[in-house]
């Protein structure tokens, strides 16, 4: 008898069906877990505000897992939107009636010609800050040329949406505190981005490329989305008090009443809630996904629910359940594209023809019907958990705006990001969970407004507001 035999006695053989049940259960959220996390979110928000009060503009991870960054925003023109799959330069003309006319140019930053030799293109750790910011400057140049703005004497003001954690003490200065979403630009070079002012980096690149433009404001994509939804929302909706991104990454900003008491310069707080990590119902797959990521131990909530990680969670749960019956193609990292996951969960045909077709195409896999059904059920569970966790965070932040009571008339939440905008099912799941977290009456006070391309437009709106009105001092390079 080995000295471990007393342990072995308790280990039972687990069939595929058992494993299916177990993993399906892992992703099925219990009301109790969610309400615990909801209270944890509320506590964390309190801690975030207190942290900023005690030490403004300094993130103390031991105090709060979210950064709670000051945006310096108190509630034609150009905007740059950088931070997802695409780099977008956008030209917006505001007509004052809440309507915007835009023209834009976009490119995929992974394919940028200057960095094509690098495995991850401009995201690569060997791509330099200069390469990245030159590429952004070229996009702006392109659209300015198309619109005949290159001959201007005064530089064109630019609002710069930079969708990462940025430390701001003023509107036109933004220090990148760290990358997320798989970006590693410059980390293996002497010309990195982390710790530097991205407004200066872009200004210098604009000068290098002879583009008559200057960055007047930097903002996170959540802030851009909130501003754009506030500007464009139908007047029948209550005021827009939150901006949420459910896309490649996850994040939210919200309007905090009396933010000055907590030493904020603005009253919109960029929570960086993708970093939330209290009372999260982690399972073994979440731990593996985190381990395989470029920023281990960080952005834990983001990794459980955002568009960049959902396909990986889906792929890995298939491996866990089907083990040796899973096709060998499925063992390769990141072989399940996001669009396919969306199509799988949306397939409501009786024989699940779409699911079968995708499994065949992606993984050369033609499993028996009951396996096809299991695959779909697992994918749905992964997405449903994502919506459940997102709804908890949205509920908690909405509560903090102070408008979540009938007498206040509720609030509008501006949302952008393909997970939400491209996926009706996801939206339904989110509403279902909001109802169960807050109760239907309270949940009905939250109105969602899709802010299409909101982050770019928001940047231009902010850029224009600044040049139209306020005195904005000069940044020291
Ligand atoms: C990541 C970034 C955050 C951004 C979000 C959505 O979480 O850290 O700044 O808002 O992605 O793009």
CSV table of C-alpha atoms and ligand atoms in Angstrom, one decimal:
chain,number,residue,atom,x,y,z
A,1,UNK,CA,0.0,0.0,0.0
A,2,UNK,CA,1.4,3.4,-1.0
A,3,UNK,CA,1.3,6.2,1.6
A,4,UNK,CA,-1.2,8.0,-0.7
A,5,UNK,CA,-3.7,5.2,-1.0
A,6,UNK,CA,-6.1,6.8,1.5
A,7,UNK,CA,-6.2,9.7,-0.9
A,8,UNK,CA,-6.6,7.6,-4.0
A,9,UNK,CA,-9.6,5.9,-2.6
A,10,UNK,CA,-11.5,9.1,-2.9
A,11,UNK,CA,-10.6,9.7,-6.5
A,12,UNK,CA,-13.3,8.4,-8.8
A,13,UNK,CA,-13.3,7.9,-12.5
A,14,UNK,CA,-15.0,10.9,-14.1
A,15,UNK,CA,-16.9,10.3,-17.4
A,16,UNK,CA,-17.2,12.8,-20.1
A,17,UNK,CA,-20.7,13.5,-19.1
A,18,UNK,CA,-19.6,14.1,-15.5
A,19,UNK,CA,-16.9,16.5,-16.7
A,20,UNK,CA,-19.4,18.3,-18.9
A,21,UNK,CA,-21.6,18.8,-15.9
A,22,UNK,CA,-18.7,19.9,-13.7
A,23,UNK,CA,-17.3,22.5,-16.2
A,24,UNK,CA,-20.8,23.7,-17.1
A,25,UNK,CA,-21.4,24.2,-13.4
A,26,UNK,CA,-18.1,26.1,-13.1
A,27,UNK,CA,-19.4,28.7,-15.5
A,28,UNK,CA,-22.9,28.8,-14.1
A,29,UNK,CA,-23.2,31.7,-11.7
A,30,UNK,CA,-25.2,31.3,-8.6
A,31,UNK,CA,-27.2,34.3,-7.3
A,32,UNK,CA,-25.3,34.1,-4.1
A,33,UNK,CA,-21.9,34.4,-5.8
A,34,UNK,CA,-23.1,37.4,-7.8
A,35,UNK,CA,-24.6,39.3,-4.9
A,36,UNK,CA,-21.5,38.7,-2.9
A,37,UNK,CA,-19.5,40.1,-5.7
A,38,UNK,CA,-21.9,43.1,-6.0
A,39,UNK,CA,-21.3,44.1,-2.4
A,40,UNK,CA,-17.6,43.6,-2.9
A,41,UNK,CA,-17.8,45.9,-5.9
A,42,UNK,CA,-19.5,48.6,-3.9
A,43,UNK,CA,-16.9,48.2,-1.2
A,44,UNK,CA,-14.1,48.4,-3.7
A,45,UNK,CA,-15.6,51.6,-5.2
A,46,UNK,CA,-15.6,53.1,-1.7
A,47,UNK,CA,-12.0,52.0,-1.2
A,48,UNK,CA,-11.0,53.4,-4.6
A,49,UNK,CA,-12.4,56.9,-3.7
A,50,UNK,CA,-10.8,56.8,-0.3
A,51,UNK,CA,-7.5,55.8,-1.9
A,52,UNK,CA,-7.6,58.8,-4.2
A,53,UNK,CA,-8.5,61.1,-1.3
A,54,UNK,CA,-5.5,60.0,0.7
A,55,UNK,CA,-3.0,59.8,-2.2
A,56,UNK,CA,-4.3,61.5,-5.3
A,57,UNK,CA,-3.1,60.1,-8.6
A,58,UNK,CA,-1.3,57.2,-7.0
A,59,UNK,CA,-2.7,53.7,-7.4
A,60,UNK,CA,-2.1,51.5,-4.3
A,61,UNK,CA,-3.1,48.0,-5.4
A,62,UNK,CA,-3.4,46.8,-1.8
A,63,UNK,CA,-6.0,49.5,-1.2
A,64,UNK,CA,-8.1,48.9,-4.3
A,65,UNK,CA,-7.8,46.5,-7.2
A,66,UNK,CA,-9.3,49.1,-9.6
A,67,UNK,CA,-7.2,52.1,-10.4
A,68,UNK,CA,-9.9,54.8,-10.1
A,69,UNK,CA,-8.0,57.2,-12.3
A,70,UNK,CA,-8.8,60.9,-12.6
A,71,UNK,CA,-9.9,61.8,-16.2
A,72,UNK,CA,-9.7,65.5,-15.6
A,73,UNK,CA,-12.9,65.8,-17.6
A,74,UNK,CA,-15.7,68.0,-16.1
A,75,UNK,CA,-18.5,67.3,-18.0
A,76,UNK,CA,-13.8,70.4,-36.4
A,77,UNK,CA,-12.0,68.6,-34.8
A,78,UNK,CA,-10.0,65.5,-34.8
A,79,UNK,CA,-10.0,62.5,-32.7
A,80,UNK,CA,-7.7,59.6,-32.6
A,81,UNK,CA,-8.8,56.3,-31.2
A,82,UNK,CA,-6.1,53.8,-30.3
A,83,UNK,CA,-6.3,50.7,-28.2
A,84,UNK,CA,-8.2,47.9,-29.7
A,85,UNK,CA,-7.7,46.0,-32.9
A,86,UNK,CA,-8.0,49.1,-35.1
A,87,UNK,CA,-6.4,52.5,-35.1
A,88,UNK,CA,-8.8,55.1,-36.2
A,89,UNK,CA,-8.4,58.8,-37.0
A,90,UNK,CA,-11.7,60.6,-37.1
A,91,UNK,CA,-12.9,64.0,-38.2
A,92,UNK,CA,-16.0,65.3,-36.5
A,93,UNK,CA,-18.1,68.4,-37.3
A,94,UNK,CA,-20.4,69.2,-34.5
A,95,UNK,CA,-23.5,71.1,-35.6
A,96,UNK,CA,-24.6,72.0,-32.1
A,97,UNK,CA,-27.8,70.0,-32.2
A,98,UNK,CA,-26.3,66.8,-30.9
A,99,UNK,CA,-25.6,65.5,-34.4
A,100,UNK,CA,-22.1,64.7,-35.7
A,101,UNK,CA,-20.8,64.3,-39.2
A,102,UNK,CA,-17.7,62.3,-39.4
A,103,UNK,CA,-15.2,61.0,-41.8
A,104,UNK,CA,-12.6,58.5,-40.7
A,105,UNK,CA,-9.7,56.4,-41.7
A,106,UNK,CA,-8.8,53.2,-40.0
A,107,UNK,CA,-6.1,50.6,-40.2
A,108,UNK,CA,-5.3,47.4,-38.4
A,109,UNK,CA,-2.3,47.9,-36.2
A,110,UNK,CA,-1.2,44.4,-36.4
A,111,UNK,CA,-0.7,44.8,-40.1
A,112,UNK,CA,1.1,48.1,-40.1
A,113,UNK,CA,3.8,48.1,-42.8
A,114,UNK,CA,6.5,49.5,-40.5
A,115,UNK,CA,6.2,46.6,-38.1
A,116,UNK,CA,5.3,43.8,-40.5
A,117,UNK,CA,8.5,42.0,-39.7
A,118,UNK,CA,7.6,41.7,-36.1
A,119,UNK,CA,5.3,38.8,-34.9
A,120,UNK,CA,2.8,41.0,-33.2
A,121,UNK,CA,3.3,44.1,-35.4
A,122,UNK,CA,3.1,47.4,-33.5
A,123,UNK,CA,2.0,45.5,-30.4
A,124,UNK,CA,5.2,43.6,-30.3
A,125,UNK,CA,7.7,44.1,-27.5
A,126,UNK,CA,10.3,44.9,-30.1
A,127,UNK,CA,8.3,47.6,-31.8
A,128,UNK,CA,9.4,51.1,-30.5
A,129,UNK,CA,7.3,54.0,-29.2
A,130,UNK,CA,8.5,56.0,-32.3
A,131,UNK,CA,7.3,53.3,-34.7
A,132,UNK,CA,3.9,53.2,-33.0
A,133,UNK,CA,3.4,57.0,-32.7
A,134,UNK,CA,4.6,57.6,-36.3
A,135,UNK,CA,2.0,55.2,-37.4
A,136,UNK,CA,-0.7,57.1,-35.5
A,137,UNK,CA,0.6,60.4,-36.9
A,138,UNK,CA,0.4,59.0,-40.5
A,139,UNK,CA,-3.2,58.1,-40.0
A,140,UNK,CA,-4.0,61.6,-38.9
A,141,UNK,CA,-2.1,63.0,-41.9
A,142,UNK,CA,-4.0,60.8,-44.3
A,143,UNK,CA,-7.4,62.0,-43.2
A,144,UNK,CA,-6.3,65.6,-42.9
A,145,UNK,CA,-5.0,65.5,-46.5
A,146,UNK,CA,-8.3,64.0,-47.7
A,147,UNK,CA,-10.1,66.9,-46.1
A,148,UNK,CA,-7.8,69.7,-47.2
A,149,UNK,CA,-6.7,70.5,-43.6
A,150,UNK,CA,-2.9,70.3,-44.2
A,151,UNK,CA,-2.5,74.0,-45.1
A,152,UNK,CA,-3.8,75.3,-41.9
A,153,UNK,CA,-1.7,77.8,-40.0
A,154,UNK,CA,-3.1,77.0,-36.5
A,155,UNK,CA,-2.5,73.5,-35.6
A,156,UNK,CA,-5.6,71.3,-35.6
A,157,UNK,CA,-6.6,70.3,-32.1
A,158,UNK,CA,-6.7,66.6,-31.5
A,159,UNK,CA,-8.5,64.6,-28.8
A,160,UNK,CA,-6.5,61.5,-28.3
A,161,UNK,CA,-8.4,58.4,-27.1
A,162,UNK,CA,-5.8,56.1,-25.6
A,163,UNK,CA,-7.6,53.0,-24.3
A,164,UNK,CA,-5.2,51.9,-21.6
A,165,UNK,CA,-4.7,52.9,-18.0
A,166,UNK,CA,-3.4,56.5,-18.2
A,167,UNK,CA,-2.4,58.6,-15.3
A,168,UNK,CA,-3.7,62.2,-15.8
A,169,UNK,CA,-3.2,65.2,-13.7
A,170,UNK,CA,-4.4,67.4,-16.5
A,171,UNK,CA,-6.3,66.9,-19.7
A,172,UNK,CA,-3.4,67.2,-22.1
A,173,UNK,CA,-1.0,64.9,-20.4
A,174,UNK,CA,-1.4,61.2,-19.9
A,175,UNK,CA,1.3,58.8,-18.6
A,176,UNK,CA,0.8,55.2,-19.6
A,177,UNK,CA,0.9,53.1,-16.4
A,178,UNK,CA,0.9,49.7,-18.0
A,179,UNK,CA,-0.3,47.8,-21.1
A,180,UNK,CA,-3.2,45.4,-21.2
A,181,UNK,CA,-5.1,43.4,-23.9
A,182,UNK,CA,-1.9,41.7,-25.2
A,183,UNK,CA,0.0,45.0,-26.0
A,184,UNK,CA,3.7,44.9,-25.3
A,185,UNK,CA,5.0,47.7,-27.5
A,186,UNK,CA,8.5,48.8,-26.6
A,187,UNK,CA,8.9,46.7,-23.5
A,188,UNK,CA,12.0,45.0,-25.0
A,189,UNK,CA,13.5,48.3,-26.3
A,190,UNK,CA,15.0,51.4,-24.9
A,191,UNK,CA,12.2,53.4,-26.6
A,192,UNK,CA,9.2,52.1,-24.6
A,193,UNK,CA,5.8,53.7,-23.9
A,194,UNK,CA,5.1,52.7,-20.3
A,195,UNK,CA,5.8,55.5,-17.9
A,196,UNK,CA,5.9,58.2,-20.7
A,197,UNK,CA,3.4,60.9,-21.7
A,198,UNK,CA,1.5,59.6,-24.7
A,199,UNK,CA,0.4,63.2,-25.6
A,200,UNK,CA,4.1,64.3,-25.9
A,201,UNK,CA,4.9,61.1,-27.9
A,202,UNK,CA,2.2,61.9,-30.4
A,203,UNK,CA,3.0,65.6,-30.6
A,204,UNK,CA,6.6,64.8,-31.4
A,205,UNK,CA,5.6,62.2,-34.0
A,206,UNK,CA,3.2,64.8,-35.6
A,207,UNK,CA,6.1,67.2,-35.8
A,208,UNK,CA,8.4,64.5,-37.4
A,209,UNK,CA,5.7,63.9,-40.0
A,210,UNK,CA,5.1,67.6,-40.6
A,211,UNK,CA,1.4,67.3,-39.6
A,212,UNK,CA,0.0,70.7,-38.4
A,213,UNK,CA,-1.9,69.2,-35.4
A,214,UNK,CA,-1.5,69.2,-31.6
A,215,UNK,CA,-2.9,67.0,-28.9
A,216,UNK,CA,-5.2,69.1,-26.6
A,217,UNK,CA,-6.7,66.3,-24.6
A,218,UNK,CA,-6.1,62.6,-23.9
A,219,UNK,CA,-8.9,60.4,-22.7
A,220,UNK,CA,-9.7,56.8,-22.1
A,221,UNK,CA,-12.2,55.1,-24.5
A,222,UNK,CA,-14.7,54.8,-21.7
A,223,UNK,CA,-14.7,58.6,-21.2
A,224,UNK,CA,-15.0,59.1,-25.0
A,225,UNK,CA,-17.9,56.7,-25.1
A,226,UNK,CA,-19.7,58.5,-22.2
A,227,UNK,CA,-19.1,61.9,-23.8
A,228,UNK,CA,-20.3,60.7,-27.2
A,229,UNK,CA,-23.4,59.1,-25.7
A,230,UNK,CA,-24.1,62.2,-23.6
A,231,UNK,CA,-23.9,64.3,-26.8
A,232,UNK,CA,-25.9,62.1,-29.1
A,233,UNK,CA,-28.4,60.4,-26.9
A,234,UNK,CA,-32.1,61.0,-27.6
A,235,UNK,CA,-33.4,63.6,-25.3
A,236,UNK,CA,-36.0,61.2,-24.1
A,237,UNK,CA,-33.3,59.3,-22.2
A,238,UNK,CA,-32.0,60.3,-18.8
A,239,UNK,CA,-28.5,61.9,-18.5
A,240,UNK,CA,-25.6,59.8,-19.5
A,241,UNK,CA,-23.6,59.1,-16.3
A,242,UNK,CA,-21.5,56.1,-17.4
A,243,UNK,CA,-19.4,54.9,-20.2
A,244,UNK,CA,-18.8,51.1,-20.6
A,245,UNK,CA,-16.6,49.2,-23.0
A,246,UNK,CA,-17.4,45.6,-23.6
A,247,UNK,CA,-15.0,44.8,-26.4
A,248,UNK,CA,-11.5,43.5,-26.6
A,249,UNK,CA,-11.2,44.8,-23.1
A,250,UNK,CA,-13.5,45.7,-20.3
A,251,UNK,CA,-13.7,49.0,-18.5
A,252,UNK,CA,-16.1,51.6,-17.2
A,253,UNK,CA,-16.1,55.2,-16.2
A,254,UNK,CA,-18.8,57.0,-14.3
A,255,UNK,CA,-19.9,60.3,-13.0
A,256,UNK,CA,-19.0,60.6,-9.3
A,257,UNK,CA,-20.9,63.3,-7.5
A,258,UNK,CA,-18.7,65.5,-5.3
A,259,UNK,CA,-15.6,63.9,-6.8
A,260,UNK,CA,-13.6,66.9,-5.5
A,261,UNK,CA,-14.0,65.6,-1.9
A,262,UNK,CA,-11.9,62.7,-3.0
A,263,UNK,CA,-9.2,64.9,-4.6
A,264,UNK,CA,-10.3,64.4,-8.2
A,265,UNK,CA,-9.8,67.2,-10.6
A,266,UNK,CA,-12.6,66.0,-12.9
A,267,UNK,CA,-15.8,64.3,-11.9
A,268,UNK,CA,-15.7,61.4,-14.3
A,269,UNK,CA,-13.6,58.5,-12.9
A,270,UNK,CA,-12.0,55.9,-15.1
A,271,UNK,CA,-12.3,52.9,-12.8
A,272,UNK,CA,-10.1,50.5,-14.8
A,273,UNK,CA,-12.6,47.9,-13.4
A,274,UNK,CA,-11.0,45.2,-15.6
A,275,UNK,CA,-8.6,45.0,-12.7
A,276,UNK,CA,-11.3,44.1,-10.2
A,277,UNK,CA,-10.3,41.0,-8.3
A,278,UNK,CA,-12.3,40.5,-5.1
A,279,UNK,CA,-14.7,37.7,-4.7
A,280,UNK,CA,-14.3,36.6,-8.3
A,281,UNK,CA,-15.6,33.1,-9.0
A,282,UNK,CA,-12.4,31.9,-10.6
A,283,UNK,CA,-12.1,28.4,-11.9
A,284,UNK,CA,-9.1,26.4,-13.1
A,285,UNK,CA,-9.6,27.7,-16.7
A,286,UNK,CA,-9.4,31.3,-15.6
A,287,UNK,CA,-6.2,30.6,-13.9
A,288,UNK,CA,-4.8,29.0,-17.0
A,289,UNK,CA,-5.9,31.9,-19.2
A,290,UNK,CA,-4.2,34.3,-16.8
A,291,UNK,CA,-1.1,32.3,-16.8
A,292,UNK,CA,-0.9,32.3,-20.6
A,293,UNK,CA,-1.4,36.0,-20.8
A,294,UNK,CA,1.1,38.9,-21.3
A,295,UNK,CA,0.1,40.5,-18.0
A,296,UNK,CA,-0.2,37.7,-15.4
A,297,UNK,CA,-2.0,38.4,-12.3
A,298,UNK,CA,-3.5,41.7,-13.7
A,299,UNK,CA,-6.8,42.5,-15.2
A,300,UNK,CA,-8.5,39.5,-13.7
A,301,UNK,CA,-12.1,40.5,-14.3
A,302,UNK,CA,-11.3,41.5,-17.8
A,303,UNK,CA,-9.8,38.1,-18.5
A,304,UNK,CA,-13.0,36.4,-17.3
A,305,UNK,CA,-15.3,38.3,-19.6
A,306,UNK,CA,-13.9,40.5,-22.4
A,307,UNK,CA,-13.9,39.8,-26.1
A,308,UNK,CA,-10.2,39.1,-26.2
A,309,UNK,CA,-10.4,36.2,-23.7
A,310,UNK,CA,-13.8,34.7,-24.2
A,311,UNK,CA,-12.8,32.6,-27.3
A,312,UNK,CA,-9.8,31.2,-25.3
A,313,UNK,CA,-12.1,30.3,-22.4
A,314,UNK,CA,-14.4,28.6,-24.8
A,315,UNK,CA,-11.6,26.6,-26.5
A,316,UNK,CA,-10.1,25.5,-23.2
A,317,UNK,CA,-13.4,24.4,-21.7
A,318,UNK,CA,-13.9,22.2,-24.8
A,319,UNK,CA,-10.5,20.6,-24.1
A,320,UNK,CA,-11.2,20.0,-20.5
A,321,UNK,CA,-14.5,18.3,-21.2
A,322,UNK,CA,-13.7,16.3,-24.3
A,323,UNK,CA,-10.0,15.6,-23.5
A,324,UNK,CA,-8.7,13.0,-25.9
A,325,UNK,CA,-11.9,13.2,-27.9
A,326,UNK,CA,-11.2,16.8,-28.7
A,327,UNK,CA,-9.6,17.3,-32.1
A,328,UNK,CA,-5.8,18.0,-32.2
A,329,UNK,CA,-6.5,21.4,-34.0
A,330,UNK,CA,-8.2,22.6,-30.9
A,331,UNK,CA,-5.0,22.2,-28.9
A,332,UNK,CA,-3.4,25.2,-30.5
A,333,UNK,CA,-3.6,28.5,-28.6
A,334,UNK,CA,-6.1,31.0,-29.9
A,335,UNK,CA,-7.7,28.9,-32.7
A,336,UNK,CA,-11.3,29.9,-32.0
A,337,UNK,CA,-12.1,33.4,-33.4
A,338,UNK,CA,-14.4,35.6,-31.6
A,339,UNK,CA,-16.9,35.9,-34.4
A,340,UNK,CA,-17.3,32.1,-34.4
A,341,UNK,CA,-18.1,32.0,-30.7
A,342,UNK,CA,-20.8,34.6,-31.4
A,343,UNK,CA,-22.2,32.5,-34.2
A,344,UNK,CA,-22.1,29.3,-32.1
A,345,UNK,CA,-24.1,30.8,-29.2
A,346,UNK,CA,-26.6,32.3,-31.7
A,347,UNK,CA,-27.3,29.1,-33.5
A,348,UNK,CA,-30.9,28.1,-32.6
A,349,UNK,CA,-31.5,25.7,-35.5
A,350,UNK,CA,-32.7,22.3,-34.4
A,351,UNK,CA,-29.7,20.3,-35.6
A,352,UNK,CA,-27.2,23.1,-34.7
A,353,UNK,CA,-26.0,23.3,-38.3
A,354,UNK,CA,-23.9,26.4,-37.7
A,355,UNK,CA,-22.1,24.9,-34.7
A,356,UNK,CA,-21.3,21.8,-36.7
A,357,UNK,CA,-20.0,23.9,-39.7
A,358,UNK,CA,-17.8,26.0,-37.5
A,359,UNK,CA,-16.4,22.9,-35.6
A,360,UNK,CA,-15.7,21.3,-39.0
A,361,UNK,CA,-14.1,24.4,-40.4
A,362,UNK,CA,-12.0,25.6,-37.4
A,363,UNK,CA,-11.0,22.3,-36.0
A,364,UNK,CA,-11.8,19.7,-38.7
A,365,UNK,CA,-14.0,18.1,-36.1
A,366,UNK,CA,-17.3,16.3,-36.8
A,367,UNK,CA,-18.4,15.1,-33.3
A,368,UNK,CA,-21.7,13.2,-32.7
A,369,UNK,CA,-24.8,15.3,-32.2
A,370,UNK,CA,-24.8,15.1,-28.4
A,371,UNK,CA,-21.3,16.5,-28.3
A,372,UNK,CA,-22.3,19.3,-30.6
A,373,UNK,CA,-25.0,20.2,-28.2
A,374,UNK,CA,-22.6,20.1,-25.3
A,375,UNK,CA,-20.2,22.4,-27.1
A,376,UNK,CA,-23.0,24.9,-27.6
A,377,UNK,CA,-24.1,24.7,-24.0
A,378,UNK,CA,-20.5,25.3,-22.8
A,379,UNK,CA,-20.0,28.3,-25.0
A,380,UNK,CA,-23.4,29.8,-23.9
A,381,UNK,CA,-22.4,29.3,-20.3
A,382,UNK,CA,-19.1,31.1,-20.8
A,383,UNK,CA,-20.8,34.0,-22.5
A,384,UNK,CA,-23.6,34.0,-19.9
A,385,UNK,CA,-21.1,34.2,-17.1
A,386,UNK,CA,-19.4,37.1,-18.9
A,387,UNK,CA,-22.7,39.0,-19.0
A,388,UNK,CA,-23.4,38.1,-15.4
A,389,UNK,CA,-20.1,39.5,-14.1
A,390,UNK,CA,-20.4,42.6,-16.3
A,391,UNK,CA,-23.9,43.3,-15.0
A,392,UNK,CA,-22.7,43.2,-11.4
A,393,UNK,CA,-20.0,45.8,-12.1
A,394,UNK,CA,-22.4,48.0,-14.1
A,395,UNK,CA,-25.0,47.7,-11.3
A,396,UNK,CA,-22.5,48.7,-8.6
A,397,UNK,CA,-21.2,51.7,-10.5
A,398,UNK,CA,-24.7,52.9,-11.5
A,399,UNK,CA,-25.6,52.9,-7.9
A,400,UNK,CA,-22.7,55.2,-7.1
A,401,UNK,CA,-23.9,57.8,-9.6
A,402,UNK,CA,-26.7,58.4,-7.1
A,403,UNK,CA,-29.3,58.2,-9.9
A,404,UNK,CA,-30.5,54.7,-9.3
A,405,UNK,CA,-33.7,55.7,-7.6
A,406,UNK,CA,-37.1,56.5,-9.2
A,407,UNK,CA,-37.1,60.0,-8.0
A,408,UNK,CA,-33.8,60.7,-9.8
A,409,UNK,CA,-35.1,59.3,-13.1
A,410,UNK,CA,-32.3,56.8,-13.7
A,411,UNK,CA,-29.4,57.1,-16.0
A,412,UNK,CA,-28.1,56.4,-19.4
A,413,UNK,CA,-25.1,54.2,-19.9
A,414,UNK,CA,-23.1,54.7,-23.1
A,415,UNK,CA,-21.7,51.4,-24.4
A,416,UNK,CA,-19.2,50.6,-27.1
A,417,UNK,CA,-17.3,47.4,-27.9
A,418,UNK,CA,-18.2,44.6,-30.2
A,419,UNK,CA,-19.1,42.1,-27.5
A,420,UNK,CA,-22.1,44.3,-26.8
A,421,UNK,CA,-22.8,46.1,-30.1
A,422,UNK,CA,-22.5,43.0,-32.3
A,423,UNK,CA,-24.3,40.5,-30.2
A,424,UNK,CA,-28.0,40.7,-29.4
A,425,UNK,CA,-27.9,37.6,-27.3
A,426,UNK,CA,-25.2,39.1,-25.1
A,427,UNK,CA,-27.3,42.2,-24.6
A,428,UNK,CA,-30.2,40.1,-23.5
A,429,UNK,CA,-28.1,38.1,-21.1
A,430,UNK,CA,-26.8,41.4,-19.6
A,431,UNK,CA,-30.3,42.7,-19.0
A,432,UNK,CA,-31.4,39.4,-17.5
A,433,UNK,CA,-28.6,39.5,-15.0
A,434,UNK,CA,-29.1,43.2,-14.2
A,435,UNK,CA,-32.7,42.4,-13.4
A,436,UNK,CA,-31.6,39.6,-11.0
A,437,UNK,CA,-28.9,41.7,-9.4
A,438,UNK,CA,-30.9,44.8,-8.8
A,439,UNK,CA,-34.5,43.7,-9.1
A,440,UNK,CA,-36.5,44.6,-12.2
A,441,UNK,CA,-37.8,47.9,-11.0
A,442,UNK,CA,-34.4,49.3,-10.2
A,443,UNK,CA,-32.8,47.7,-13.3
A,444,UNK,CA,-35.3,49.5,-15.5
A,445,UNK,CA,-33.8,52.8,-14.4
A,446,UNK,CA,-30.6,51.9,-16.4
A,447,UNK,CA,-30.9,52.7,-20.1
A,448,UNK,CA,-28.2,51.6,-22.5
A,449,UNK,CA,-27.3,53.7,-25.5
A,450,UNK,CA,-24.9,52.3,-28.0
A,451,UNK,CA,-22.2,54.9,-28.8
A,452,UNK,CA,-21.1,53.7,-32.2
A,453,UNK,CA,-17.5,54.6,-32.6
A,454,UNK,CA,-18.0,56.5,-29.4
A,455,UNK,CA,-14.5,56.6,-28.3
A,456,UNK,CA,-13.2,58.4,-31.4
A,457,UNK,CA,-16.1,60.8,-31.5
A,458,UNK,CA,-15.9,61.5,-27.8
A,459,UNK,CA,-12.2,62.5,-28.4
A,460,UNK,CA,-13.2,64.9,-31.1
A,461,UNK,CA,-16.0,66.3,-29.0
A,462,UNK,CA,-13.7,66.9,-26.1
A,463,UNK,CA,-11.0,68.4,-28.4
A,464,UNK,CA,-13.6,70.8,-29.8
A,465,UNK,CA,-15.0,71.8,-26.4
A,466,UNK,CA,-11.6,72.7,-25.2
A,467,UNK,CA,-10.6,74.8,-28.1
A,468,UNK,CA,-14.0,76.5,-28.2
A,469,UNK,CA,-14.1,77.5,-24.6
A,470,UNK,CA,-11.6,77.0,-21.9
A,471,UNK,CA,-8.1,78.3,-21.4
A,472,UNK,CA,-5.8,75.4,-21.7
A,473,UNK,CA,-2.2,76.0,-20.7
A,474,UNK,CA,0.8,74.5,-22.4
A,475,UNK,CA,2.3,71.2,-21.5
A,476,UNK,CA,6.1,71.1,-21.0
A,477,UNK,CA,7.8,68.7,-23.3
B,1,LIG,C1,-8.4,47.7,-20.9
B,1,LIG,C2,-7.7,49.1,-20.6
B,1,LIG,C3,-8.7,50.2,-20.4
B,1,LIG,C4,-9.7,50.2,-21.5
B,1,LIG,C5,-10.3,48.8,-21.8
B,1,LIG,C6,-11.3,48.8,-22.9
B,1,LIG,O1,-9.0,47.3,-19.8
B,1,LIG,O2,-6.8,48.9,-19.5
B,1,LIG,O3,-8.1,51.4,-20.2
B,1,LIG,O4,-10.6,51.2,-21.3
B,1,LIG,O5,-9.3,47.9,-22.0
B,1,LIG,O6,-10.7,49.1,-24.1
